[in-house]
Coordinates of N, CA and C in Angstrom, one line a residue:
M16 N 19.2 -30.4 20.6 CA 19.1 -29.4 19.6 C 19.8 -28.1 20.0
N17 N 20.3 -27.4 19.0 CA 21.0 -26.1 19.3 C 20.0 -25.2 20.0
P18 N 20.4 -24.6 21.2 CA 19.5 -23.7 21.9 C 19.1 -22.5 21.0
I19 N 20.0 -22.0 20.2 CA 19.7 -20.9 19.4 C 18.6 -21.2 18.4
R20 N 18.7 -22.4 17.8 CA 17.6 -22.9 16.9 C 16.3 -23.0 17.6
V21 N 16.3 -23.5 18.9 CA 15.1 -23.6 19.7 C 14.5 -22.3 19.9
L22 N 15.3 -21.3 20.3 CA 14.8 -19.9 20.5 C 14.3 -19.3 19.2
A23 N 15.0 -19.6 18.1 CA 14.6 -19.1 16.7 C 13.3 -19.7 16.3
G24 N 13.1 -21.0 16.6 CA 11.9 -21.7 16.3 C 10.7 -21.2 17.1
A25 N 10.9 -20.9 18.4 CA 9.8 -20.4 19.2 C 9.5 -19.0 18.7
T26 N 10.5 -18.2 18.4 CA 10.2 -16.8 17.9 C 9.5 -16.9 16.6
A27 N 9.8 -17.8 15.7 CA 9.1 -17.9 14.4 C 7.7 -18.2 14.6
M28 N 7.4 -19.1 15.5 CA 6.0 -19.5 15.8 C 5.2 -18.3 16.4
E29 N 5.8 -17.6 17.3 CA 5.1 -16.5 17.9 C 4.9 -15.3 16.9
L30 N 5.9 -15.0 16.1 CA 5.8 -14.0 15.1 C 4.9 -14.4 14.0
G31 N 4.9 -15.6 13.6 CA 4.0 -16.1 12.5 C 2.5 -15.9 12.9
A32 N 2.2 -16.4 14.2 CA 0.9 -16.3 14.7 C 0.4 -14.8 14.8
F33 N 1.3 -14.0 15.4 CA 1.0 -12.6 15.5 C 0.8 -11.9 14.2
A34 N 1.6 -12.2 13.2 CA 1.5 -11.5 11.9 C 0.2 -11.9 11.2
A35 N -0.2 -13.2 11.3 CA -1.4 -13.7 10.7 C -2.6 -13.2 11.3
L36 N -2.6 -13.1 12.7 CA -3.7 -12.6 13.4 C -3.9 -11.1 13.1
S37 N -2.8 -10.4 13.0 CA -2.8 -8.9 12.7 C -3.4 -8.7 11.3
A38 N -3.0 -9.6 10.3 CA -3.6 -9.5 9.0 C -5.1 -9.8 9.0
G39 N -5.5 -10.8 9.8 CA -6.9 -11.0 9.9 C -7.7 -9.9 10.5
A40 N -7.1 -9.3 11.5 CA -7.8 -8.1 12.1 C -7.8 -6.9 11.2
G41 N -6.7 -6.7 10.4 CA -6.7 -5.6 9.4 C -7.7 -5.8 8.4
L42 N -7.9 -7.1 7.9 CA -9.0 -7.3 6.9 C -10.3 -6.9 7.4
G43 N -10.5 -7.1 8.7 CA -11.8 -6.7 9.4 C -12.0 -5.2 9.3
G44 N -10.9 -4.4 9.0 CA -11.1 -3.0 8.8 C -12.0 -2.6 7.6
L45 N -12.3 -3.6 6.8 CA -13.2 -3.3 5.7 C -14.6 -2.9 6.2
R46 N -14.9 -3.4 7.4 CA -16.2 -3.2 8.0 C -16.2 -2.4 9.3
N47 N -15.0 -2.4 9.9 CA -14.9 -1.8 11.3 C -13.7 -0.8 11.3
G48 N -14.1 0.4 11.6 CA -13.1 1.5 11.7 C -12.0 1.3 12.7
W49 N -12.4 0.7 13.8 CA -11.4 0.4 14.9 C -10.3 -0.6 14.4
L50 N -10.8 -1.6 13.7 CA -9.8 -2.6 13.2 C -9.0 -2.0 12.0
D51 N -9.5 -1.0 11.3 CA -8.7 -0.5 10.2 C -7.5 0.2 10.7
V52 N -7.4 0.6 12.0 CA -6.2 1.2 12.6 C -5.1 0.2 12.5
V53 N -5.3 -1.1 12.5 CA -4.3 -2.1 12.4 C -3.6 -1.9 11.1
N54 N -4.3 -1.5 10.0 CA -3.7 -1.4 8.7 C -2.6 -0.3 8.6
S55 N -2.6 0.6 9.6 CA -1.6 1.6 9.6 C -0.2 1.0 9.8
F56 N -0.2 -0.3 10.3 CA 1.0 -1.0 10.6 C 1.3 -2.1 9.6
A57 N 0.7 -1.9 8.4 CA 0.9 -2.9 7.3 C 2.3 -3.3 7.0
P58 N 3.2 -2.3 6.9 CA 4.6 -2.6 6.7 C 5.2 -3.5 7.8
I59 N 4.8 -3.2 9.0 CA 5.3 -4.0 10.1 C 4.8 -5.5 10.0
I60 N 3.5 -5.6 9.6 CA 2.9 -6.9 9.4 C 3.7 -7.7 8.3
L61 N 4.0 -7.0 7.3 CA 4.8 -7.6 6.2 C 6.2 -8.0 6.6
G62 N 6.9 -7.1 7.3 CA 8.2 -7.4 7.8 C 8.2 -8.5 8.8
T63 N 7.2 -8.6 9.7 CA 7.1 -9.6 10.7 C 6.9 -11.0 10.0
G64 N 6.1 -11.0 9.0 CA 5.8 -12.2 8.2 C 7.1 -12.7 7.6
I65 N 7.9 -11.8 7.0 CA 9.1 -12.2 6.3 C 10.1 -12.8 7.3
L66 N 10.2 -12.1 8.5 CA 11.1 -12.6 9.5 C 10.7 -14.0 10.1
A67 N 9.4 -14.1 10.3 CA 8.8 -15.4 10.8 C 9.1 -16.5 9.8
G68 N 8.9 -16.3 8.5 CA 9.1 -17.3 7.5 C 10.5 -17.7 7.4
G69 N 11.4 -16.7 7.5 CA 12.8 -17.0 7.4 C 13.3 -17.8 8.6
L70 N 12.9 -17.4 9.8 CA 13.3 -18.1 11.0 C 12.7 -19.6 11.0
A71 N 11.5 -19.7 10.5 CA 10.8 -21.0 10.5 C 11.6 -21.9 9.5
Y72 N 11.9 -21.4 8.4 CA 12.6 -22.2 7.4 C 13.9 -22.7 7.9
W73 N 14.6 -21.9 8.7 CA 15.9 -22.2 9.2 C 15.9 -23.1 10.4
S74 N 14.9 -22.9 11.3 CA 15.0 -23.6 12.6 C 14.0 -24.7 12.9
L75 N 12.9 -24.7 12.0 CA 11.9 -25.7 12.3 C 11.9 -26.8 11.2
E76 N 11.2 -27.9 11.5 CA 11.1 -29.0 10.6 C 9.7 -29.6 10.5
G77 N 9.5 -30.3 9.5 CA 8.2 -31.1 9.3 C 7.0 -30.2 9.2
A78 N 5.9 -30.7 9.8 CA 4.6 -30.0 9.7 C 4.6 -28.7 10.4
T79 N 5.4 -28.6 11.5 CA 5.4 -27.3 12.3 C 6.0 -26.2 11.4
R80 N 7.1 -26.5 10.7 CA 7.7 -25.6 9.8 C 6.7 -25.2 8.7
S81 N 6.0 -26.1 8.1 CA 5.0 -25.8 7.1 C 3.9 -24.9 7.5
W82 N 3.4 -25.2 8.7 CA 2.3 -24.3 9.3 C 2.8 -22.9 9.5
V83 N 4.0 -22.8 10.1 CA 4.5 -21.4 10.4 C 4.7 -20.7 9.2
I84 N 5.3 -21.3 8.2 CA 5.6 -20.7 6.9 C 4.3 -20.3 6.2
C85 N 3.3 -21.1 6.4 CA 1.9 -20.8 5.8 C 1.4 -19.5 6.5
L86 N 1.5 -19.4 7.8 CA 1.0 -18.2 8.5 C 1.8 -17.0 8.1
A87 N 3.1 -17.2 7.9 CA 4.0 -16.1 7.4 C 3.6 -15.6 6.1
L88 N 3.3 -16.6 5.2 CA 2.9 -16.2 3.8 C 1.6 -15.4 3.8
I89 N 0.7 -15.8 4.7 CA -0.6 -15.1 4.7 C -0.4 -13.6 5.0
S90 N 0.5 -13.3 6.1 CA 0.7 -12.0 6.4 C 1.6 -11.2 5.4
I91 N 2.5 -12.0 4.7 CA 3.3 -11.3 3.6 C 2.4 -10.9 2.5
A92 N 1.5 -11.8 2.1 CA 0.6 -11.5 1.0 C -0.3 -10.4 1.3
Y93 N -0.8 -10.3 2.6 CA -1.7 -9.2 3.0 C -0.9 -7.9 3.0
G94 N 0.3 -7.9 3.6 CA 1.1 -6.7 3.6 C 1.4 -6.2 2.2
L95 N 1.8 -7.1 1.3 CA 2.1 -6.7 -0.1 C 0.8 -6.1 -0.8
A96 N -0.3 -6.7 -0.5 CA -1.6 -6.3 -1.2 C -1.9 -4.9 -0.8
L97 N -1.6 -4.5 0.4 CA -1.9 -3.1 0.9 C -0.8 -2.1 0.5
T98 N 0.4 -2.5 0.7 CA 1.5 -1.5 0.5 C 2.0 -1.5 -0.9
G99 N 1.9 -2.6 -1.6 CA 2.5 -2.7 -3.0 C 2.0 -1.6 -3.9
P100 N 0.7 -1.4 -4.1 CA 0.2 -0.4 -5.0 C 0.7 1.0 -4.6
E101 N 0.8 1.3 -3.3 CA 1.3 2.6 -2.9 C 2.8 2.8 -3.3
V102 N 3.6 1.8 -3.1 CA 5.0 1.8 -3.5 C 5.1 2.1 -5.0
V103 N 4.3 1.4 -5.8 CA 4.3 1.6 -7.2 C 4.0 3.0 -7.6
K104 N 3.0 3.6 -6.9 CA 2.6 5.0 -7.2 C 3.8 5.9 -6.9
L105 N 4.6 5.7 -5.9 CA 5.8 6.5 -5.6 C 6.9 6.3 -6.7
L106 N 7.0 5.1 -7.1 CA 8.1 4.8 -8.1 C 7.8 5.2 -9.5
V107 N 6.5 5.2 -9.8 CA 6.0 5.6 -11.2 C 5.0 6.7 -11.1
P108 N 5.5 7.9 -10.7 CA 4.6 9.1 -10.6 C 3.9 9.4 -11.9
G109 N 2.7 9.9 -11.9 CA 2.0 10.3 -13.1 C 2.4 11.7 -13.5
S110 N 2.1 12.1 -14.7 CA 2.4 13.4 -15.2 C 1.3 13.9 -16.1
S111 N 0.9 15.1 -16.0 CA -0.1 15.7 -16.8 C 0.5 16.3 -18.1
G112 N 1.8 16.5 -18.1 CA 2.5 17.1 -19.2 C 2.5 18.6 -19.1
R113 N 1.8 19.2 -18.0 CA 1.8 20.6 -17.8 C 3.0 21.0 -16.9
T114 N 3.2 22.3 -16.8 CA 4.2 22.9 -15.9 C 3.9 22.4 -14.5
Q115 N 4.9 22.0 -13.8 CA 4.7 21.5 -12.4 C 4.3 22.6 -11.5
Y116 N 3.5 22.3 -10.5 CA 3.1 23.2 -9.5 C 3.4 22.5 -8.2
R117 N 4.4 23.1 -7.4 CA 4.9 22.4 -6.3 C 4.2 22.9 -5.0
V118 N 3.7 21.9 -4.2 CA 3.0 22.2 -3.0 C 3.7 21.5 -1.8
L119 N 3.9 22.2 -0.8 CA 4.4 21.7 0.5 C 3.3 21.7 1.5
S120 N 3.0 20.5 2.0 CA 2.0 20.4 3.1 C 2.7 20.0 4.4
A121 N 2.4 20.8 5.4 CA 3.2 20.6 6.7 C 2.2 20.8 7.9
N122 N 2.2 19.8 8.7 CA 1.6 19.9 10.1 C 2.7 20.4 11.0
V123 N 2.6 21.7 11.4 CA 3.7 22.3 12.1 C 3.6 22.1 13.6
W124 N 2.6 21.4 14.1 CA 2.4 21.0 15.5 C 2.1 22.2 16.3
S125 N 1.0 22.2 17.0 CA 0.5 23.3 17.8 C 1.5 23.7 18.9
A126 N 2.2 22.7 19.4 CA 3.2 22.9 20.5 C 4.6 22.9 20.0
N127 N 4.8 23.3 18.8 CA 6.2 23.3 18.2 C 7.1 24.1 19.0
P128 N 8.2 23.5 19.5 CA 9.1 24.2 20.4 C 10.1 25.1 19.6
S129 N 10.2 24.9 18.3 CA 11.1 25.7 17.5 C 10.4 26.3 16.3
P130 N 9.5 27.2 16.5 CA 8.7 27.7 15.3 C 9.6 28.5 14.3
D131 N 10.7 29.2 14.8 CA 11.6 29.9 13.9 C 12.2 28.9 12.9
L132 N 12.7 27.8 13.4 CA 13.3 26.8 12.5 C 12.3 26.2 11.6
A133 N 11.1 26.0 12.0 CA 10.0 25.4 11.2 C 9.8 26.4 10.0
V134 N 9.6 27.7 10.3 CA 9.4 28.6 9.2 C 10.6 28.7 8.2
K135 N 11.8 28.6 8.8 CA 13.0 28.6 7.9 C 13.0 27.5 7.0
K136 N 12.7 26.3 7.5 CA 12.7 25.1 6.7 C 11.6 25.2 5.6
I137 N 10.5 25.7 5.9 CA 9.4 25.9 4.9 C 9.8 26.8 3.8
I138 N 10.5 27.9 4.1 CA 10.9 28.9 3.1 C 12.0 28.2 2.3
E139 N 12.9 27.4 2.9 CA 14.0 26.8 2.1 C 13.4 25.9 1.0
Q140 N 12.2 25.3 1.2 CA 11.7 24.4 0.2 C 11.2 25.1 -1.1
D141 N 10.9 26.4 -0.9 CA 10.6 27.3 -2.1 C 9.4 26.6 -2.9
A142 N 8.4 26.1 -2.3 CA 7.3 25.5 -3.0 C 6.4 26.7 -3.5
D143 N 5.6 26.4 -4.5 CA 4.7 27.4 -5.1 C 3.6 27.7 -4.1
A144 N 3.2 26.8 -3.3 CA 2.1 27.0 -2.3 C 2.5 26.1 -1.1
V145 N 2.0 26.6 0.1 CA 2.2 25.9 1.4 C 0.8 25.6 2.0
F146 N 0.6 24.4 2.3 CA -0.6 24.0 3.0 C -0.1 23.7 4.5
M147 N -0.7 24.4 5.4 CA -0.2 24.3 6.8 C -1.4 23.9 7.7
Q148 N -1.1 22.9 8.6 CA -2.0 22.5 9.6 C -1.5 22.8 11.0
E149 N -2.4 23.0 12.0 CA -2.0 23.4 13.3 C -1.3 24.7 13.3
A150 N -1.7 25.6 12.5 CA -1.1 26.9 12.2 C -1.3 27.9 13.3
E151 N -2.2 27.6 14.2 CA -2.6 28.6 15.2 C -2.0 28.3 16.6
G152 N -0.9 27.5 16.6 CA -0.2 27.2 17.8 C 1.0 28.1 18.0
T153 N 2.1 27.6 18.5 CA 3.2 28.4 18.8 C 3.8 29.1 17.6
I154 N 3.6 28.5 16.4 CA 4.1 29.1 15.2 C 3.4 30.4 14.7
Y155 N 2.2 30.6 15.3 CA 1.4 31.7 14.8 C 2.1 33.1 14.7
G156 N 2.9 33.4 15.8 CA 3.6 34.6 15.8 C 4.7 34.8 14.8
N157 N 5.1 33.6 14.2 CA 6.2 33.7 13.3 C 5.8 33.6 11.8
L158 N 4.4 33.6 11.6 CA 3.9 33.5 10.2 C 4.2 34.7 9.4
E159 N 4.4 35.9 10.0 CA 4.8 37.1 9.3 C 6.0 36.9 8.5
Q160 N 6.9 36.0 8.9 CA 8.2 35.8 8.2 C 8.0 35.2 6.9
L161 N 6.8 34.5 6.7 CA 6.5 33.9 5.4 C 6.1 34.9 4.3
K162 N 5.7 36.1 4.7 CA 5.1 37.1 3.8 C 6.0 37.5 2.7
S163 N 7.3 37.5 2.9 CA 8.3 37.9 1.9 C 8.3 36.9 0.7
H164 N 8.0 35.7 1.0 CA 7.9 34.6 0.0 C 6.5 34.3 -0.4
Y165 N 5.6 34.4 0.5 CA 4.2 34.1 0.2 C 3.3 35.2 0.7
P166 N 3.2 36.3 -0.1 CA 2.5 37.5 0.4 C 0.9 37.3 0.5
F167 N 0.4 36.2 0.0 CA -1.0 36.0 0.0 C -1.4 34.7 0.8
S168 N -2.4 34.8 1.6 CA -2.8 33.6 2.4 C -4.3 33.6 2.7
S169 N -4.8 32.4 3.0 CA -6.2 32.2 3.3 C -6.5 32.8 4.7
N170 N -7.7 33.1 5.0 CA -8.1 33.6 6.3 C -9.3 32.9 6.8
C171 N -9.0 31.8 7.5 CA -10.0 31.0 8.2 C -9.7 30.9 9.7
A172 N -10.0 32.0 10.4 CA -9.6 32.1 11.8 C -10.3 31.0 12.6
G173 N -9.5 30.3 13.5 CA -10.1 29.3 14.3 C -10.0 27.9 13.7
S174 N -9.7 27.8 12.4 CA -9.7 26.5 11.8 C -8.4 25.7 12.0
G175 N -7.3 26.5 12.2 CA -6.0 25.8 12.4 C -5.3 25.5 11.1
V176 N -6.0 25.7 9.9 CA -5.4 25.4 8.6 C -5.2 26.7 7.8
K177 N -4.1 26.8 7.1 CA -3.9 28.0 6.2 C -3.3 27.6 4.9
I178 N -3.4 28.4 3.9 CA -2.8 28.2 2.6 C -2.0 29.5 2.3
F179 N -0.8 29.3 1.9 CA 0.1 30.4 1.6 C 0.5 30.3 0.1
V180 N 0.3 31.4 -0.7 CA 0.6 31.3 -2.1 C 1.4 32.6 -2.5
K181 N 2.1 32.5 -3.6 CA 2.9 33.6 -4.2 C 2.1 34.5 -5.1
T182 N 1.0 34.0 -5.6 CA 0.2 34.8 -6.5 C -1.1 35.3 -5.9
P183 N -1.7 36.3 -6.4 CA -2.9 36.9 -5.7 C -4.1 35.9 -5.7
I184 N -4.8 35.9 -4.6 CA -6.0 35.1 -4.4 C -7.2 35.8 -5.0
V185 N -7.9 35.1 -5.8 CA -9.1 35.7 -6.5 C -10.4 35.3 -5.8
A186 N -10.4 34.2 -5.0 CA -11.5 33.7 -4.2 C -11.0 32.8 -3.1
Q187 N -11.8 32.7 -2.0 CA -11.4 31.8 -1.0 C -12.6 31.5 -0.1
G188 N -12.5 30.5 0.7 CA -13.6 30.1 1.6 C -13.1 29.2 2.7
C189 N -14.0 28.9 3.6 CA -13.6 28.0 4.8 C -14.7 27.0 5.0
G190 N -14.3 25.8 5.4 CA -15.2 24.8 5.8 C -16.4 24.5 4.8
L191 N -17.5 24.1 5.3 CA -18.7 23.8 4.5 C -19.4 25.1 4.1
A192 N -20.0 25.1 3.0 CA -20.7 26.3 2.5 C -21.8 26.8 3.5
S193 N -22.5 25.8 4.1 CA -23.6 26.1 5.0 C -23.1 26.5 6.4
Q194 N -21.8 26.1 6.7 CA -21.2 26.3 8.0 C -22.1 25.7 9.1
A195 N -23.0 24.8 8.7 CA -23.8 24.1 9.7 C -23.1 23.2 10.6
D196 N -22.0 22.6 10.1 CA -21.2 21.6 10.8 C -19.8 22.0 10.7
K197 N -19.2 22.4 11.8 CA -17.8 22.9 11.8 C -16.8 21.9 12.3
T198 N -17.1 20.7 12.2 CA -16.1 19.7 12.7 C -15.0 19.4 11.7
L199 N -15.1 20.0 10.5 CA -14.1 19.8 9.5 C -13.3 21.1 9.3
P200 N -12.0 21.2 9.8 CA -11.2 22.3 9.5 C -10.8 22.3 8.0
L201 N -11.1 23.4 7.3 CA -10.9 23.4 5.9 C -10.7 24.8 5.4
A202 N -9.7 25.0 4.5 CA -9.5 26.3 3.8 C -9.3 26.0 2.3
W203 N -9.8 26.9 1.5 CA -9.6 26.8 0.1 C -9.3 28.2 -0.5
V204 N -8.5 28.2 -1.5 CA -8.3 29.5 -2.3 C -8.2 29.2 -3.7
R205 N -8.6 30.2 -4.5 CA -8.4 30.1 -6.0 C -7.4 31.2 -6.4
T206 N -6.4 30.7 -7.1 CA -5.4 31.6 -7.5 C -4.9 31.2 -8.9
L207 N -3.8 31.8 -9.4 CA -3.2 31.4 -10.7 C -1.9 30.7 -10.5
A208 N -1.7 29.7 -11.3 CA -0.4 29.0 -11.3 C 0.6 29.9 -12.0
L209 N 1.9 29.6 -11.9 CA 2.9 30.4 -12.5 C 2.8 30.6 -14.0
D210 N 2.2 29.6 -14.7 CA 2.0 29.7 -16.1 C 0.7 30.4 -16.5
G211 N 0.0 30.9 -15.5 CA -1.2 31.7 -15.7 C -2.5 31.0 -15.7
R212 N -2.5 29.6 -15.5 CA -3.7 28.9 -15.5 C -4.4 29.0 -14.1
P213 N -5.7 29.0 -14.0 CA -6.4 29.1 -12.7 C -6.2 27.7 -12.0
I214 N -6.1 27.8 -10.7 CA -5.9 26.6 -9.9 C -6.6 26.8 -8.5
T215 N -7.3 25.7 -8.0 CA -7.9 25.7 -6.8 C -7.2 24.9 -5.8
L216 N -6.8 25.4 -4.6 CA -6.1 24.7 -3.6 C -6.9 24.5 -2.4
V217 N -6.9 23.3 -1.8 CA -7.7 23.0 -0.7 C -6.8 22.2 0.4
T218 N -7.0 22.6 1.6 CA -6.3 21.9 2.7 C -7.2 21.6 3.8
T219 N -7.0 20.5 4.6 CA -7.8 20.2 5.7 C -7.0 19.4 6.7
H220 N -7.6 19.1 7.9 CA -6.9 18.4 8.9 C -7.9 17.5 9.6
F221 N -7.8 16.2 9.4 CA -8.7 15.3 10.0 C -8.3 15.0 11.5
G222 N -9.3 14.6 12.3 CA -9.0 14.1 13.6 C -8.4 12.8 13.6
W223 N -8.1 12.2 14.8 CA -7.5 10.9 14.9 C -8.4 9.8 14.4
P224 N -7.9 8.7 13.9 CA -8.7 7.6 13.4 C -9.5 6.8 14.4
F225 N -9.3 7.1 15.7 CA -10.1 6.4 16.7 C -10.5 7.5 17.8
P226 N -11.8 7.5 18.2 CA -12.8 6.6 17.6 C -13.1 7.0 16.1
P227 N -13.5 6.0 15.3 CA -13.6 6.2 13.9 C -14.7 7.1 13.4
L228 N -15.7 7.3 14.2 CA -16.9 8.1 13.7 C -16.5 9.5 13.3
L229 N -15.6 10.1 13.9 CA -15.2 11.5 13.6 C -14.7 11.5 12.1
Q230 N -13.7 10.6 11.8 CA -13.1 10.6 10.5 C -14.1 10.2 9.4
Q231 N -15.0 9.3 9.8 CA -16.0 8.9 8.8 C -16.9 10.1 8.4
A232 N -17.3 10.9 9.4 CA -18.1 12.1 9.1 C -17.3 13.1 8.4
Q233 N -16.0 13.3 8.7 CA -15.1 14.3 8.0 C -14.9 13.9 6.6
R234 N -14.8 12.6 6.2 CA -14.6 12.2 4.8 C -15.8 12.6 4.0
V235 N -17.0 12.4 4.6 CA -18.2 12.8 3.9 C -18.3 14.3 3.7
Q236 N -18.0 15.0 4.8 CA -18.0 16.5 4.7 C -17.0 17.0 3.7
L237 N -15.8 16.4 3.7 CA -14.8 16.8 2.7 C -15.3 16.6 1.3
S238 N -15.8 15.5 1.0 CA -16.3 15.2 -0.3 C -17.4 16.2 -0.7
A239 N -18.3 16.5 0.2 CA -19.4 17.4 -0.1 C -18.8 18.8 -0.5
R240 N -17.8 19.2 0.3 CA -17.2 20.6 0.0 C -16.4 20.6 -1.3
V241 N -15.6 19.5 -1.5 CA -14.8 19.5 -2.7 C -15.7 19.5 -3.9
H242 N -16.8 18.9 -3.9 CA -17.7 18.8 -5.1 C -18.5 20.1 -5.2
Q243 N -18.4 21.0 -4.3 CA -19.0 22.3 -4.5 C -18.1 23.2 -5.2
L244 N -16.8 22.8 -5.4 CA -15.8 23.6 -6.0 C -15.5 22.9 -7.4
S245 N -14.6 23.6 -8.2 CA -14.2 23.1 -9.4 C -13.1 22.1 -9.2
T246 N -13.3 20.8 -9.6 CA -12.3 19.8 -9.4 C -11.3 19.7 -10.6
D247 N -11.6 20.4 -11.7 CA -10.8 20.2 -12.9 C -9.4 20.7 -12.7
D248 N -9.3 21.7 -11.8 CA -7.9 22.3 -11.6 C -7.6 22.3 -10.1
M249 N -8.0 21.3 -9.4 CA -7.9 21.3 -7.9 C -6.7 20.5 -7.4
I250 N -6.0 21.0 -6.4 CA -5.0 20.3 -5.7 C -5.5 20.2 -4.2
L251 N -5.7 19.1 -3.7 CA -6.1 18.9 -2.3 C -5.0 18.2 -1.5
G252 N -4.7 18.7 -0.4 CA -3.7 18.1 0.5 C -3.9 18.5 1.9
G253 N -3.3 17.8 2.8 CA -3.4 18.1 4.2 C -3.0 16.9 5.1
D254 N -3.4 17.0 6.3 CA -3.1 15.9 7.3 C -4.4 15.1 7.5
F255 N -4.4 13.9 7.0 CA -5.6 13.1 7.0 C -5.5 12.0 8.2
N256 N -4.5 12.1 8.9 CA -4.3 11.2 10.1 C -4.7 9.7 9.8
T257 N -4.2 9.3 8.6 CA -4.3 7.9 8.3 C -3.1 7.5 7.3
T258 N -3.0 6.3 7.0 CA -1.9 5.9 6.1 C -2.5 5.6 4.7
P259 N -1.6 5.6 3.7 CA -2.1 5.4 2.3 C -2.8 4.0 2.1
W260 N -2.4 3.0 3.0 CA -2.9 1.7 2.8 C -4.0 1.3 3.7
S261 N -4.6 2.3 4.3 CA -5.8 2.0 5.1 C -7.1 1.9 4.3
F262 N -8.1 1.2 4.7 CA -9.3 1.1 4.0 C -10.0 2.5 4.0
A263 N -9.8 3.2 5.1 CA -10.4 4.6 5.2 C -9.9 5.5 4.0
M264 N -8.6 5.4 3.7 CA -8.1 6.2 2.6 C -8.6 5.7 1.2
K265 N -8.8 4.4 1.1 CA -9.4 3.9 -0.2 C -10.8 4.3 -0.3
Q266 N -11.6 4.4 0.8 CA -12.9 4.9 0.8 C -12.9 6.4 0.4
Q267 N -12.0 7.1 0.9 CA -11.9 8.5 0.6 C -11.6 8.8 -0.8
D268 N -10.7 7.9 -1.4 CA -10.4 8.0 -2.8 C -11.7 7.9 -3.7
K269 N -12.6 7.0 -3.3 CA -13.8 6.9 -4.0 C -14.7 8.1 -3.9
L270 N -14.8 8.6 -2.7 CA -15.6 9.8 -2.4 C -15.1 11.0 -3.2
L271 N -13.8 11.1 -3.4 CA -13.3 12.3 -4.0 C -13.1 12.3 -5.5
K272 N -13.5 11.2 -6.1 CA -13.4 11.1 -7.6 C -14.1 12.3 -8.2
P273 N -13.6 12.9 -9.3 CA -12.5 12.5 -10.2 C -11.1 12.8 -9.7
L274 N -10.9 13.4 -8.5 CA -9.6 13.6 -8.0 C -8.9 12.3 -7.9
T275 N -7.6 12.3 -8.2 CA -6.8 11.1 -8.0 C -5.6 11.4 -7.1
R276 N -5.3 10.4 -6.3 CA -4.2 10.6 -5.3 C -2.9 10.0 -5.8

């Protein structure tokens, strides 16, 4: 047998098994936050399944080829089930029919080695509002440069999150109303959109998805704070340290209703 086909067949079997096992582990993320981290790599699971199936079809024969293709199809179906709906959301964005309000959300990294460039790029986007995470790192001394474009900003010292807007702020707040639990960095402001309608802006920064208990608590805290405010005119954004196709994000979607992502 052609040695290249032998190598391709062995690779197909290894990749097929890996992809199917990864899909099984990711499915376990429904119940286990640790396993849900696997779903962050859903596009890789999908791509690995496609590659395994293609190699198996070309290099293997008989029952072995059938089994490897079956494993590949499992991972392909799982990857598409997770990522497909998110791709559709990007391709077919919704519209309220109202004047657009453009928001830029940026984690500027606390150890950013080029804060001047970061601020310059933010200004170039000319968004109506800027949600910033890790704002109290190296970029802190450069934030004054934003004032010519965004003269108004939230004031939640120590939270690491800030909101910059072009229009006056009529109300603002930080974290939970009770301030009993400060594990959730959060800032919110109420201002006016450019067409004069009131709008509530909220930003936050979740911790890493592992260990999962921190994010689980932060999702509940975020939901509680969001529902203390008016959701009719709210835009929520930030760094949630997860991917759109994780079960954690799907759980968060349910907690934040009637907001839609």
